Amino acid sequence: MISNGLNSATYPEIVSASASQISLSTELRSLLLAELNSSWSSTMLARLAAQRLAEIRQVFRQPIRSFSTALNYHIDSPDNNPDLLWEFSDANKEKVKEIISQYPSNYKQSAVIPLLDLAQQQHGGWLPVSAMNAVAKVIEVAPIRVYEVATFYSMFNRTKVGKYHLLVCGTTPCMIRGSREIKDTLLKHLGVKRNEVTKDGLFSVGEMECMGCCVNAPMITVADYSNGSEGYTYNYYEDVTPQRVVEIVEILKRGEKLPPGTQNPRRIRSGPEGGNTTLLGEPKPPPCRDLDAC
Amino acid sequence: MGLGLLASKAMRPASRIFNSQNPRNFLFRTIVSKPELQKPETSAAQAQPDPPPVDLPPRTPVAGARVHFPNPDDAIEVFVDGYPVKIPKGMTVLQACEVAGVDIPRFCYHSRLSIAGNCRMCLVEVEKSPKPVASCAMPALPGMKIKTDTPVAKKAREGVMEFLLMNHPLDCPICDQGGECDLQDQSMAFGSDRGRFTEMKRSVVDKNLGPLVKTVMTRCIQCTRCVRFATEVAGVQDLGMLGRGSGEEIGTYVEKLMTSELSGNVIDICPVGALTSKPFAFKARNWELKGTESIDVTDAVGSNIRIDSRGPEVMRIVPRLNEDINEEWISDKTRFCYDGLKRQRLNDPMIRGADGRFKVVSWRDALAVVAEVAHQVKPEEIVGVAGKLSDAESMMALKDFLNRMGSNNIWCEGTGMNPNADLRSGYLMNTSIAGLEKADVFLLVGTQPRVEAAMVNARIRKTVRANQAKVGYIGPETDLNYDHQHLGTGPQTLLEIAERRHPFYSTLANAKHPVIIVGAGLFEREDKDTIFSTVETIAENAKVVRPDWNGLNVLLLNAAQAAALDLGLVPESGNSIESAKFVYLMGADDVNLDKIPGDAFVVYQGHHGDRSVYRANVIFPAAAFSEKEGIYENTEGYAQQTFPAVPTVGDARDDWKIIRALSEVAGIKLPYDSLGAIRARIRTVAPNLVHLDEREPATFTASLKPASSQKITLTPFENVVENFYMTDSITRASKIMAQCSALLTKK
Ligand code: SF4
Ligand code: FES
Ligand code: FES
């Protein structure tokens, strides 16, 4: 590290670099302004170096990068391999016909997503590779074209999921608001790895991309298959904290239902904490609407 | 910013730091953004005032890009960096730039694949467009002002490059693509010298695509060229883009090998080292290799190749561009057969002793023995067979030698016992390989182009995709990688079509450019003449042969066939081999050895210890195609030449030289002793063979053949090529080809 004794003695907190990066640089800025007249170039150097060190540590602290979808390749297992026979049930065959009828006959392949969804519902909330092959056959494309779609959307589960599939949002707003801790807590609490099902078959944890609730970040989605896979729901629980997700898990474990929505009692939906602060009255119309005035 | 950078910044003269207007800038990452970078319009406006220079130096189009105006009225003019170019409507901005002589960096764009537009490396500035545009996907519009060297374009490329390198491993020193890597080259030319990404790089699990293609998927930049190649050109929908975001990866999802006969080409089109050649892995660096432009001889297509060698060893084979023949692809057999050149080679003349074992002897002794035996037998008991890989020179020499010995029993493997060598149109691909692209209906008779001539098959597939051409196929059940109608398995169907009873007849008759391809495998059939005249009847009825279009083709099987027939290697009598006393096999490994009488004296001249050496009495070691200069004519009548890339093995000699030496020892000296002289001799027999790199079409002739009196038999057509990967002595000696046949051929 490039530094001199004086600087590290004067600003020990910088060198220790335990503060988060954002506050560190704000602090640096104010310090810098105060110090401008003294020997600032060497001071600055020290700070730069310290900041860099912090960055490097940050790199080593972070967990290995993880991606929202599960493995992008298939591993044969007794309940998931291409040799298993899979077919749409008779009731679903009707639905397949109906879905395909919505597309021009030369664009059958457009039906891939609804069909995969149907297959997933039929198969208890997840898609074995044989189901994807079946879909490929129905829409007359090479199986790989179906795998491409199924791996793209994190809503298609390509491994077994629990009755409650907990999906933690991992996109930037939620991540900044602490979704990583939430995921870690969930995994620790349930004692599973990502995309692994708990022994009792109740829970599994996955990751999703932004689900449009960033205003209430961080959030998790619970894919609820407790009413059978046909009656499944996606329930959003927003404004969660590590404690709260554990509570949610416990509530679900007890078989109780929890109304979806924000978990912050002081917020109404996506409104600000403690009630609205703006737009309290009827907003004035824009002046150009007042045709008489023109 | 690395520590080193910080240090170097600190080392700079202090004055610069003091002069800096805003010292705070130094605290943060240096993201350079000037107003003109943010607003291309303003920079365009600034650049505008100077009037476009009048005489710009003429530029040459990139890589000889040619413009073809299908319709002269559709020409539009665009300006590339102020330089006006005329291009046909529908060209993309990138192509316009190429015509104007500006090479645009690219990764995902490939002229022979569909446009994906997903790498963004080809960004250029277009006047009046608010953002840089991806030139590969943007059609050029009249009057467009394209700018390729403005700050906006440069910054865009640098940014894209930084993103691409974010997840790209820094393993160039151990990467086989090093030195011929697009990413390496373009990051040198357009990239920044540092990146700002400090997170972990991603890593991707490698895929097993089979014995030919090695994958290091972490290096992949998701250009999807390989996926498009597999889907569009190779016709195997195995590869796909899986996952999303930064987890995206190329793979097959389920464990699956890439079972295509063209799979090796993904090695060439992959712009990075994600897909490399497995047999070539860690063998050599591309800059140590000597490239020799040559011709492939493993099938009758004559693909243009470059043989890369290091010292005496062939290290790899890569394709050369030839629009008329192989475009820029080659088959896996062509690309990977080279290890067969190093194994099972014959390197000394040998004579079989009384104990049945071969003894190494000197050339002088071997030649003397053969000459003596040759003189002891009756002329009509002398038989010569040229092998699949023979060049025109050696076949000429062998024919001359045998003729001087008084025998005319010479033929080339695979042409059958009474080939029709009188009319060139009777054994050539008259439409020409490139000409197939015009066709709209194909009728394949007893041929499976996918295994017989993979490059011709690729053309047919291209045509089927582009023109929705219909394909009818008569022959045993097969897997062609395009939609086709399996009309039947034997001559029965052919007769039905000839008698206009078959529904496919009307398809053929209504086609604008019908093509009939007859497999050379039928040459071996007893009723060959009848079959050919039936085909001619079809051709006549359906107007397949017209003054402006000749759609009647024969697809040959071997590299030597066309030249052999041109040179008139036609046996005098069909069963001469059964009564032969002296058999000269020049690289002929697929003759039926059981037919040769037990007391016959067999000379085998060739480069590999393959099938025929087991029967040979004397062995003459000869040079393989990678070691000699020889003329080959491909199935469409295109004469080309191989060049020696590596020295010959041991005491081996060029084929024609051996025969020339033998003739001298036998006392009937052939009148040529240089390559030029033997080519002069060839010129007197078949002048088209010495017109190198030219396709000499068959002179158009109406069928002059007498009607055949043979009875047509109803035996169905057979598979001609059982195993695509092993068809001749070189490929049979190759370990890689053996692995391929074990893993990839369908049982
Ligand atoms: S493997 Fe190569 S060709 Fe295929 S997408 Fe990756 S970089 Fe492109
Ligand atoms: S980022 Fe989590 S919901 Fe948008
Ligand atoms: S080359 Fe244009 S986007 Fe890749």
PDB file of N, CA and C and ligand atoms in Angstrom, chain A residues 169-174 210-214 217 219, ligand 2:
ATOM      1  N   CYS A 169     -36.217 -11.709  -4.936  1.00  0.00           N
ATOM      2  CA  CYS A 169     -35.855 -10.835  -6.039  1.00  0.00           C
ATOM      3  C   CYS A 169     -34.389 -10.455  -5.906  1.00  0.00           C
ATOM      4  N   GLY A 170     -33.640 -10.607  -6.979  1.00  0.00           N
ATOM      5  CA  GLY A 170     -32.209 -10.337  -6.899  1.00  0.00           C
ATOM      6  C   GLY A 170     -31.772  -9.147  -7.722  1.00  0.00           C
ATOM      7  N   THR A 171     -32.715  -8.403  -8.268  1.00  0.00           N
ATOM      8  CA  THR A 171     -32.335  -7.294  -9.138  1.00  0.00           C
ATOM      9  C   THR A 171     -31.916  -6.079  -8.305  1.00  0.00           C
ATOM     10  N   THR A 172     -31.275  -5.154  -8.967  1.00  0.00           N
ATOM     11  CA  THR A 172     -30.559  -4.079  -8.267  1.00  0.00           C
ATOM     12  C   THR A 172     -31.321  -3.403  -7.125  1.00  0.00           C
ATOM     13  N   PRO A 173     -32.536  -2.847  -7.343  1.00  0.00           N
ATOM     14  CA  PRO A 173     -33.168  -2.152  -6.212  1.00  0.00           C
ATOM     15  C   PRO A 173     -33.315  -3.048  -4.985  1.00  0.00           C
ATOM     16  N   CYS A 174     -33.763  -4.266  -5.208  1.00  0.00           N
ATOM     17  CA  CYS A 174     -33.921  -5.168  -4.070  1.00  0.00           C
ATOM     18  C   CYS A 174     -32.567  -5.542  -3.494  1.00  0.00           C
ATOM     19  N   CYS A 210     -36.342  -8.776 -11.320  1.00  0.00           N
ATOM     20  CA  CYS A 210     -37.290  -7.754 -10.868  1.00  0.00           C
ATOM     21  C   CYS A 210     -38.734  -8.124 -11.152  1.00  0.00           C
ATOM     22  N   MET A 211     -39.558  -8.027 -10.139  1.00  0.00           N
ATOM     23  CA  MET A 211     -40.948  -8.376 -10.321  1.00  0.00           C
ATOM     24  C   MET A 211     -41.832  -7.152 -10.231  1.00  0.00           C
ATOM     25  N   GLY A 212     -41.203  -6.009 -10.370  1.00  0.00           N
ATOM     26  CA  GLY A 212     -41.979  -4.786 -10.492  1.00  0.00           C
ATOM     27  C   GLY A 212     -42.434  -4.193  -9.179  1.00  0.00           C
ATOM     28  N   CYS A 213     -41.861  -4.647  -8.085  1.00  0.00           N
ATOM     29  CA  CYS A 213     -42.252  -4.097  -6.783  1.00  0.00           C
ATOM     30  C   CYS A 213     -41.113  -3.319  -6.172  1.00  0.00           C
ATOM     31  N   CYS A 214     -40.270  -2.773  -6.995  1.00  0.00           N
ATOM     32  CA  CYS A 214     -39.051  -2.165  -6.480  1.00  0.00           C
ATOM     33  C   CYS A 214     -39.361  -1.097  -5.447  1.00  0.00           C
ATOM     34  N   ALA A 217     -39.098  -2.557  -2.194  1.00  0.00           N
ATOM     35  CA  ALA A 217     -37.969  -3.474  -2.082  1.00  0.00           C
ATOM     36  C   ALA A 217     -37.513  -3.566  -0.638  1.00  0.00           C
ATOM     37  N   MET A 219     -38.239  -7.638  -1.788  1.00  0.00           N
ATOM     38  CA  MET A 219     -39.467  -8.431  -1.792  1.00  0.00           C
ATOM     39  C   MET A 219     -39.163  -9.893  -2.104  1.00  0.00           C
TER      40      MET A 219
HETATM   41  S1  FES C   2     -35.862  -5.022  -8.055  1.00  0.00           S
HETATM   42 FE1  FES C   2     -36.924  -6.366  -6.807  1.00  0.00          FE
HETATM   43  S2  FES C   2     -38.909  -6.023  -7.511  1.00  0.00           S
HETATM   44 FE2  FES C   2     -37.791  -4.715  -8.826  1.00  0.00          FE
END
